[in-house]
PDB file of C-alpha atoms in Angstrom:
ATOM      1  CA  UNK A   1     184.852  94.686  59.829  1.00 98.00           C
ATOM      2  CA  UNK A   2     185.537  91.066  58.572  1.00 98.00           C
ATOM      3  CA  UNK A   3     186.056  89.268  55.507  1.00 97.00           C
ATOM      4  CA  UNK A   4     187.410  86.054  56.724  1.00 96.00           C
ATOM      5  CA  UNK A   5     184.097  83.958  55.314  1.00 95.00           C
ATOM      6  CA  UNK A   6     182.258  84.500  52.337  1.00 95.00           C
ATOM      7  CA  UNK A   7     180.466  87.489  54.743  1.00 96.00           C
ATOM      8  CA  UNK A   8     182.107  91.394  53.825  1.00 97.00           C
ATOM      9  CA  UNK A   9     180.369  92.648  56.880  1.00 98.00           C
ATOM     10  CA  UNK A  10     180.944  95.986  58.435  1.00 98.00           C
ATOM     11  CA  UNK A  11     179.330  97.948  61.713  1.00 98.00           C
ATOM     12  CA  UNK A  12     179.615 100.975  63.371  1.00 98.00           C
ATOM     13  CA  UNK A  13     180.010 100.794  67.226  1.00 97.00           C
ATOM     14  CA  UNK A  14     179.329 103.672  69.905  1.00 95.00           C
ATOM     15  CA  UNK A  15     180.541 101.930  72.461  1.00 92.00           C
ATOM     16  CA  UNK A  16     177.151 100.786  73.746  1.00 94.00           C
ATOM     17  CA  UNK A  17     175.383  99.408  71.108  1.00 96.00           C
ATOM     18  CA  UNK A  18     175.896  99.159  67.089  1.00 97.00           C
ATOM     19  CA  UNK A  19     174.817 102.005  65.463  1.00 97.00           C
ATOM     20  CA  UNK A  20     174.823 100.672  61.478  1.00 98.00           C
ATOM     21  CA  UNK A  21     175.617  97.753  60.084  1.00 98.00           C
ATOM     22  CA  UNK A  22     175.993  96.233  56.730  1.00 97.00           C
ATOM     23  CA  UNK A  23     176.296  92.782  55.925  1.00 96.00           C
ATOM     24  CA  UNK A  24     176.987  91.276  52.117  1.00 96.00           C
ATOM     25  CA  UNK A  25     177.486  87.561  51.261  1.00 95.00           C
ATOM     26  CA  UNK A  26     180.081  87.171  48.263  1.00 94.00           C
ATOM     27  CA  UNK A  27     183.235  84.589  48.786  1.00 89.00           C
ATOM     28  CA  UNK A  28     184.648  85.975  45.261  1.00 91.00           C
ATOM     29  CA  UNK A  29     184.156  90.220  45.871  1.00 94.00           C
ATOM     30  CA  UNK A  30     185.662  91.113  49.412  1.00 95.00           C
ATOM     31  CA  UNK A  31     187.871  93.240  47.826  1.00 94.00           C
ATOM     32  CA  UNK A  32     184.982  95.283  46.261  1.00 96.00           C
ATOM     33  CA  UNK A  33     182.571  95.344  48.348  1.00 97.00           C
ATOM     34  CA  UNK A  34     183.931  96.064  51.758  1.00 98.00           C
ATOM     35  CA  UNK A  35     184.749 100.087  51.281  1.00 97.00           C
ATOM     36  CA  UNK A  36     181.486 100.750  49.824  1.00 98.00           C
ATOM     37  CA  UNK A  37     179.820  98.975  52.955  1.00 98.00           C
ATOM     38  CA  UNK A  38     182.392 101.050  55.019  1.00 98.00           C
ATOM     39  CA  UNK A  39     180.853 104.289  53.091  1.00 97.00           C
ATOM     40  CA  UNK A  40     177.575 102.843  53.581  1.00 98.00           C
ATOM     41  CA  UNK A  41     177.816 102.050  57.019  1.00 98.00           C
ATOM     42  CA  UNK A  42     178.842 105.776  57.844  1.00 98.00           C
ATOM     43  CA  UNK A  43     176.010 107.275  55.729  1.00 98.00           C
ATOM     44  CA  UNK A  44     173.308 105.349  57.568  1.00 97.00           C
ATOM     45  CA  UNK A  45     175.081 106.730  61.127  1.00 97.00           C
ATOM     46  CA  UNK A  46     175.515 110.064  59.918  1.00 97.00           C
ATOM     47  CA  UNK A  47     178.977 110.417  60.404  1.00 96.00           C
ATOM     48  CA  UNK A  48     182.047 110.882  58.548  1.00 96.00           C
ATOM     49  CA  UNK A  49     185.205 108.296  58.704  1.00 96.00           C
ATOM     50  CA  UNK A  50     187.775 110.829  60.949  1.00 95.00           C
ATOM     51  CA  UNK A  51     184.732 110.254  63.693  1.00 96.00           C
ATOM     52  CA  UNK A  52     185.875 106.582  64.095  1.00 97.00           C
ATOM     53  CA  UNK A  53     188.136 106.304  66.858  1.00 97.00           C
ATOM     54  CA  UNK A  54     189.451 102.681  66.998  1.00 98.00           C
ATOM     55  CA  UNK A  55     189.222  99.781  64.596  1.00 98.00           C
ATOM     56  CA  UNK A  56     188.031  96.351  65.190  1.00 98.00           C
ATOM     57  CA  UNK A  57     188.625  93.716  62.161  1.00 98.00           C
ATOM     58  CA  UNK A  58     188.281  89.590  62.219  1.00 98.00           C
ATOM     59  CA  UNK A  59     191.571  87.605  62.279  1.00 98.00           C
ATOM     60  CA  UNK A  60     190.130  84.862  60.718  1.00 97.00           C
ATOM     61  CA  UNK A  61     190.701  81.778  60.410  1.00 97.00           C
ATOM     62  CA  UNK A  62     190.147  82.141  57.149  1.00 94.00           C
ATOM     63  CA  UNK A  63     191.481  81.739  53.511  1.00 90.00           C
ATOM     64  CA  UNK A  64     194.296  84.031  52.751  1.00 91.00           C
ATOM     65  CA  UNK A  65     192.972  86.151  50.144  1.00 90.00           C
ATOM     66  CA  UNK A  66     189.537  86.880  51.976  1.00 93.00           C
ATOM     67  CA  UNK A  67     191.520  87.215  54.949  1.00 95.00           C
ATOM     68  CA  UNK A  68     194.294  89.811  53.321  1.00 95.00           C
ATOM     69  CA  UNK A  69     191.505  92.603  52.325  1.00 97.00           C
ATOM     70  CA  UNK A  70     190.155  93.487  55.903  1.00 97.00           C
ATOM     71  CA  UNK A  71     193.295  92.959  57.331  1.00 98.00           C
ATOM     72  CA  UNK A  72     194.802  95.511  55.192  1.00 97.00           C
ATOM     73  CA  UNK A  73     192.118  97.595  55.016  1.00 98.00           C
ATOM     74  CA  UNK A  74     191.985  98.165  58.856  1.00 98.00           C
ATOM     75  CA  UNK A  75     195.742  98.865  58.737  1.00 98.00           C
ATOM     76  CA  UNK A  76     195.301 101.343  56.217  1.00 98.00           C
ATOM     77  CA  UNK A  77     192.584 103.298  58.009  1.00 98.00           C
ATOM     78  CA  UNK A  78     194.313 102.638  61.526  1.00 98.00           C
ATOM     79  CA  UNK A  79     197.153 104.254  60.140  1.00 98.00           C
ATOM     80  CA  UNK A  80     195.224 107.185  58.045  1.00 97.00           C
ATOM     81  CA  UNK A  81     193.298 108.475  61.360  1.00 97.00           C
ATOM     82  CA  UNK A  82     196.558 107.396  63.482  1.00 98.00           C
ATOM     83  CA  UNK A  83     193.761 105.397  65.867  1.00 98.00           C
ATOM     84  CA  UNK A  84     194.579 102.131  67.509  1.00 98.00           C
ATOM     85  CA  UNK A  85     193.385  98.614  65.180  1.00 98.00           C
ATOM     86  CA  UNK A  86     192.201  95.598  67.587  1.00 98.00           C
ATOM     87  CA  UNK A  87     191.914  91.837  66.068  1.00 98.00           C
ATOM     88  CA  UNK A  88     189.151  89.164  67.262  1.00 98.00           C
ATOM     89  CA  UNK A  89     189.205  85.649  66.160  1.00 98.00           C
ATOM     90  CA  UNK A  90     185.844  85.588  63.438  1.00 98.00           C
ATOM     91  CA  UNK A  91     184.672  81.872  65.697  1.00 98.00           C
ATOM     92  CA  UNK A  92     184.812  83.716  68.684  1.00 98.00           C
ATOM     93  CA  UNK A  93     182.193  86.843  66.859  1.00 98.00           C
ATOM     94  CA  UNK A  94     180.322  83.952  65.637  1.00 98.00           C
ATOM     95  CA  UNK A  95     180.289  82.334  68.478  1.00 98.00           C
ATOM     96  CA  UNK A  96     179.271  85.362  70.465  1.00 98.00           C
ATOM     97  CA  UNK A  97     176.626  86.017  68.079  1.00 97.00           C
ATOM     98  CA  UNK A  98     175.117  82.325  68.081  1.00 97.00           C
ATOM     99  CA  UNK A  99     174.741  83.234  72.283  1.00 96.00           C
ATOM    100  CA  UNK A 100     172.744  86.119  71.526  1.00 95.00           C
ATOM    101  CA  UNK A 101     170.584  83.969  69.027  1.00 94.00           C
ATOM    102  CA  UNK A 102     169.953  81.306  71.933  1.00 95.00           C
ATOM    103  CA  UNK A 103     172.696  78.883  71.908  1.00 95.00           C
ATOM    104  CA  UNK A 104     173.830  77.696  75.170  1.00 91.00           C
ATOM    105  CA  UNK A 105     177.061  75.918  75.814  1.00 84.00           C
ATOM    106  CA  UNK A 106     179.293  74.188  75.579  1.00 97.00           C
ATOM    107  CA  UNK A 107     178.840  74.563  71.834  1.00 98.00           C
ATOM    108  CA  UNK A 108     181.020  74.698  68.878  1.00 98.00           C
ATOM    109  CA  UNK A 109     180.895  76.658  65.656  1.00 98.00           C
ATOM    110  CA  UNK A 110     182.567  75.643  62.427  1.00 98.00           C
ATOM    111  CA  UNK A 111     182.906  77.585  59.285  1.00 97.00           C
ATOM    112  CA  UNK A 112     183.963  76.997  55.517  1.00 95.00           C
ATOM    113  CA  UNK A 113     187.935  76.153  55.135  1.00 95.00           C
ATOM    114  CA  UNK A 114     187.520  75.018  51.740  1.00 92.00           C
ATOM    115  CA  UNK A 115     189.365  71.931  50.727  1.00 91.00           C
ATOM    116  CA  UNK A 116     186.565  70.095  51.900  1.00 95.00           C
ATOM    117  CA  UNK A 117     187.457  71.060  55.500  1.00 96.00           C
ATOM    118  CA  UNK A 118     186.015  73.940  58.020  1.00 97.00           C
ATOM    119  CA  UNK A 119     188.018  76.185  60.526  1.00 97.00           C
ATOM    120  CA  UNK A 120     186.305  75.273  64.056  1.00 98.00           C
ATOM    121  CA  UNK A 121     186.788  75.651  67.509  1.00 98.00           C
ATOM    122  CA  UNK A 122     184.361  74.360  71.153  1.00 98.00           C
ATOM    123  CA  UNK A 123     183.100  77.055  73.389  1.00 98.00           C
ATOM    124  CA  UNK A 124     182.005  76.630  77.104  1.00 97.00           C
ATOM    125  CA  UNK A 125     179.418  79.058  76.656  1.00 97.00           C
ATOM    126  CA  UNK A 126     179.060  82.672  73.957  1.00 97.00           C
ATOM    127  CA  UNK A 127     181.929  84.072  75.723  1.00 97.00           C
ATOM    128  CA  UNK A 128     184.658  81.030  76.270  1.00 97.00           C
ATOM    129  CA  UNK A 129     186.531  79.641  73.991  1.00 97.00           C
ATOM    130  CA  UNK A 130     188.172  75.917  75.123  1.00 96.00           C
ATOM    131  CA  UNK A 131     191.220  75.111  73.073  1.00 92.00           C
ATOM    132  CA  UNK A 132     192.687  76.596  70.008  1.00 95.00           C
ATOM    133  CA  UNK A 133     190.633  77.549  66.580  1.00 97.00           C
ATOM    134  CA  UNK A 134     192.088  74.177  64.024  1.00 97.00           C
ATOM    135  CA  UNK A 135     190.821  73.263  60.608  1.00 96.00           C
ATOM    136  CA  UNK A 136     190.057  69.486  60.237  1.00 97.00           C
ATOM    137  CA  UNK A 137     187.885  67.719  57.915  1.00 97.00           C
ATOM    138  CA  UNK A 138     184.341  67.211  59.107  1.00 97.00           C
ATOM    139  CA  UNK A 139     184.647  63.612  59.788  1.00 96.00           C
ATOM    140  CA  UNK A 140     187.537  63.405  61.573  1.00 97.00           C
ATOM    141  CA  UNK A 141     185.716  65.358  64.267  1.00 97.00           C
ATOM    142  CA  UNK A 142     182.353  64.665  63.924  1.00 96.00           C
ATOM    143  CA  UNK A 143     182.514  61.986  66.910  1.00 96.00           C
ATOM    144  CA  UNK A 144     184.926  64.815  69.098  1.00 95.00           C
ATOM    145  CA  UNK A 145     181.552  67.132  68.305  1.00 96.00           C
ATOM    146  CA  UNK A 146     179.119  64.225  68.648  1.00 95.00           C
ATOM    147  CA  UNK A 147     176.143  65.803  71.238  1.00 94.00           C
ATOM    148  CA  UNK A 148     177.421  69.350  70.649  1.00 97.00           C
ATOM    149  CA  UNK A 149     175.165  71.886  68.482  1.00 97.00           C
ATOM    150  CA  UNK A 150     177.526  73.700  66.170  1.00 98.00           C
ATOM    151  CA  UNK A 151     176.437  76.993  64.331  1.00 98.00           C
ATOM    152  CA  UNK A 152     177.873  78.540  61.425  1.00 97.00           C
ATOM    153  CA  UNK A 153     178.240  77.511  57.749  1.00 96.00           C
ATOM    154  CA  UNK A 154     179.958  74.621  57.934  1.00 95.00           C
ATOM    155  CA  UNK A 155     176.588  72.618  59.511  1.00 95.00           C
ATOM    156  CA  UNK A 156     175.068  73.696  56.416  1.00 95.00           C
ATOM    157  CA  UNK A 157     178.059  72.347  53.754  1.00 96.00           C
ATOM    158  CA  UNK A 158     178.325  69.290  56.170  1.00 97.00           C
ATOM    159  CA  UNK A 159     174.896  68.204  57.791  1.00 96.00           C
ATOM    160  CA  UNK A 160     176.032  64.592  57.860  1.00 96.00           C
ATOM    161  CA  UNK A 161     178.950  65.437  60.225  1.00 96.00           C
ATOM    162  CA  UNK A 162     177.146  68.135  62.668  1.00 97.00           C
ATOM    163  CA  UNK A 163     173.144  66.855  62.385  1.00 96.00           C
ATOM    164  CA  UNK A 164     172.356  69.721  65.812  1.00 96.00           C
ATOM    165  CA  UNK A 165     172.719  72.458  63.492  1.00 94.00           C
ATOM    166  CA  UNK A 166     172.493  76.112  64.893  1.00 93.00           C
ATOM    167  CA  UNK A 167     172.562  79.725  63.589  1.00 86.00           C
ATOM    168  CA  UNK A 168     174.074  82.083  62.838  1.00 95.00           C
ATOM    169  CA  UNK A 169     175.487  81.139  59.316  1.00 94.00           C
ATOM    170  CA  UNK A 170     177.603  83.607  58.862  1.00 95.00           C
ATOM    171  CA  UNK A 171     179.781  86.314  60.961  1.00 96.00           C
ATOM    172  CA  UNK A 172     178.025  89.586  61.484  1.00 96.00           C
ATOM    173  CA  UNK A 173     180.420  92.520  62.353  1.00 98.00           C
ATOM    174  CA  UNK A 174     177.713  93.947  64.582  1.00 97.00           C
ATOM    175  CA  UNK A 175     178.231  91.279  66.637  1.00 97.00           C
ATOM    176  CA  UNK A 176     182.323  91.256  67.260  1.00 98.00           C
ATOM    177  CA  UNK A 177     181.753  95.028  67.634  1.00 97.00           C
ATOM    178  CA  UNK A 178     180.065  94.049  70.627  1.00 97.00           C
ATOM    179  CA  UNK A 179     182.121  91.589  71.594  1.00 98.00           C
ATOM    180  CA  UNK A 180     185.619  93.656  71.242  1.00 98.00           C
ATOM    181  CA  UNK A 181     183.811  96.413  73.047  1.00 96.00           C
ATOM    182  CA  UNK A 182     183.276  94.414  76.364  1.00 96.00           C
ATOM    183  CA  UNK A 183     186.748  92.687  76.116  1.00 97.00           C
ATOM    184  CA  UNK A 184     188.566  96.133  75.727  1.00 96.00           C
ATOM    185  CA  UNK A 185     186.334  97.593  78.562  1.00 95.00           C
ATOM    186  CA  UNK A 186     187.932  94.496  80.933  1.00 96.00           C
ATOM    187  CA  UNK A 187     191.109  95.996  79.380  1.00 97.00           C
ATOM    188  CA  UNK A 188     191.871  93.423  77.393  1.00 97.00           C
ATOM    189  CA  UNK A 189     194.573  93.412  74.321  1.00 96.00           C
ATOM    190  CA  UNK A 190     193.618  92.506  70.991  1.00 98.00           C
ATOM    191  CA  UNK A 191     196.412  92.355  68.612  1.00 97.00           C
ATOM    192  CA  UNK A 192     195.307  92.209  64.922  1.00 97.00           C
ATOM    193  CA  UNK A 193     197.215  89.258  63.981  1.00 95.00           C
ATOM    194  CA  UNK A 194     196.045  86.839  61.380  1.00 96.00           C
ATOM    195  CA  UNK A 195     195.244  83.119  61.821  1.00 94.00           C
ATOM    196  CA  UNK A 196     195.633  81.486  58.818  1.00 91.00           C
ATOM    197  CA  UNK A 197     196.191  77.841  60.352  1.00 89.00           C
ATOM    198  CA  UNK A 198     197.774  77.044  57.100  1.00 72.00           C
ATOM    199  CA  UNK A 199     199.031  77.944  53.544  1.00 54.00           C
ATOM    200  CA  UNK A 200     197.918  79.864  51.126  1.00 50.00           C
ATOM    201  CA  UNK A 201     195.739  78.118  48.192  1.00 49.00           C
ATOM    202  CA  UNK A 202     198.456  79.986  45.979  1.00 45.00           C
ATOM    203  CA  UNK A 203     201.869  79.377  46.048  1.00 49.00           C
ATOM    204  CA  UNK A 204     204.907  79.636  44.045  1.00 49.00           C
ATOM    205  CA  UNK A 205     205.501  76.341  41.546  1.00 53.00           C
ATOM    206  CA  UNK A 206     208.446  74.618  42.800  1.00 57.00           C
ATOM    207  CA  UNK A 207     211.362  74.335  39.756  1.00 59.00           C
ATOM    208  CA  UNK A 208     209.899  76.883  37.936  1.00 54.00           C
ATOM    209  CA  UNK A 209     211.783  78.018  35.074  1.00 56.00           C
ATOM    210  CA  UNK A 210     213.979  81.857  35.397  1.00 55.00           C
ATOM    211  CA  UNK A 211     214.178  83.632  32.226  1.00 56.00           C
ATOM    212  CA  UNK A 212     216.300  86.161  31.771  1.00 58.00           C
ATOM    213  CA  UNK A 213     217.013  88.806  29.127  1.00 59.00           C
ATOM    214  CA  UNK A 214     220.429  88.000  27.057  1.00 56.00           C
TER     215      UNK A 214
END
C-alpha cells in the first residue's frame, strides 16, 4: 500500500505476480479511502486479511499527513496478524513502474512536494537509484535534469522545468509489490521508515499563549 502522493493505492501480491489491485486518486481522503481499497482488494482475490503474510507500504517522500495513514495502517495490520512490515521509497515504485512502461535510463522521476516544490531523485535504469531522494524547487534543478526524461506528476505541475515528460503519473502499489518482492527474494532488508525530507506543513505556533484553569 501507499499514500505518500495524492494516489491511496493498494495490491495484493502472491509472490509472483499481483493478484488485485486498486488504485484511487484523492490528495484530501487517504485516510478514508485506503481500508475500503484494502477490503476491496481482498474481495476481488478471494481471500480474507489473516491470508496476508507480510506487508509492503511506501515510505514516501511525501507530505506528513498522507504519509502518516499508510504508515500506520501497515503497523497496525503488521502487528494484528504478528507478520513482518517492509518499507520502499514511493520514487523507487515509481520509478520501477515507469521501466515497465518503457523508460530507459538514466532517468529521473519527480513527484508533488507541495510548496511549489517536488520530491525527486535520478535513476541509472528501473532498478538503480543514484543519490539520495531530495525535494528542490523545479528550477533549481531543471538544468541538473536537463536531457533526462522524468516521469511522475511533477512533469505534469511543472512542464516548463522537465519538457521530456514520461509516465507513470502516479505510484501504483502493484508495482512496488513487485518491486519489494524481487528485493526481498535477493534477501534484502526493507525497514519501514519514513522519509519526510522535511517538516510537517503543521506545526505548533511559536509563543503561543498557556491558559490555565484558576
Amino acid at each position: 500500500m501507499d499514500t505518500a502522493t495524492p494516489a491511496v493505492t493498494v495490491a495484493l501480491h502472491d509472490g509472483t505476480r499481483v493478484v488485485a489491485e486498486s488504485g484511487q486518486v484523492d490528495a484530501r481522503r487517504h485516510g478514508e479511502l485506503l481500508l475500503p481499497a484494502v477490503d476491496r482488494v481482498l474481495a476481488e482475490a478471494g481471500v480474507k486479511l489473516d491470508a496476508v503474510t507480510e506487508v509492503v507500504v511506501g515510505v514516501g517522500p511525501g507530505p506528513y499527513t498522507g504519509l502518516r495513514v499508510g504508515l500506520v495502517t501497515a503497523a497496525t495490520f503488521g502487528s494484528a496478524l504478528s507478520v513482518p512490515v517492509h518499507g520502499i521509497c514511493t520514487l523507487d515504485a515509481l520509478a520501477y513502474a515507469a521501466g515497465q512502461a518503457g523508460v530507459e535510463g538514466p532517468f529521473a522521476v519527480a513527484t508533488d512536494a507541495r510548496r511549489k516544490e517536488v520530491y525527486w531523485a535520478r535513476y541509472e535504469d528501473a532498478l538503480t537509484r543514484t543519490g539520495e531522494p531530495a525535494v528542490d524547487r523545479p528550477a533549481d534543478i531543471a538544468e541538473q535534469l536537463a536531457g533526462l526524461p522524468v516521469a511522475g506528476a511533477g512533469v505534469v505541475l511543472y512542464p516548463e522545468a522537465f519538457p521530456d515528460a514520461r509516465g507513470p503519473e502516479h505510484v501504483a502499489a502493484g508495482a512496488m509489490a513487485a518491486l519489494a518482492a524481487g528485493r526481498l527474494a535477493a534477501g534484502e532488508a526493507l525497514p519501514p521508515q519514513p522519509l519526510y525530507l522535511r517538516r510537517p506543513d503543521a506545526q505548533v505556533p511559536k509563543n503561543y499563549k498557556v491558559v490555565t484553569p484558576k
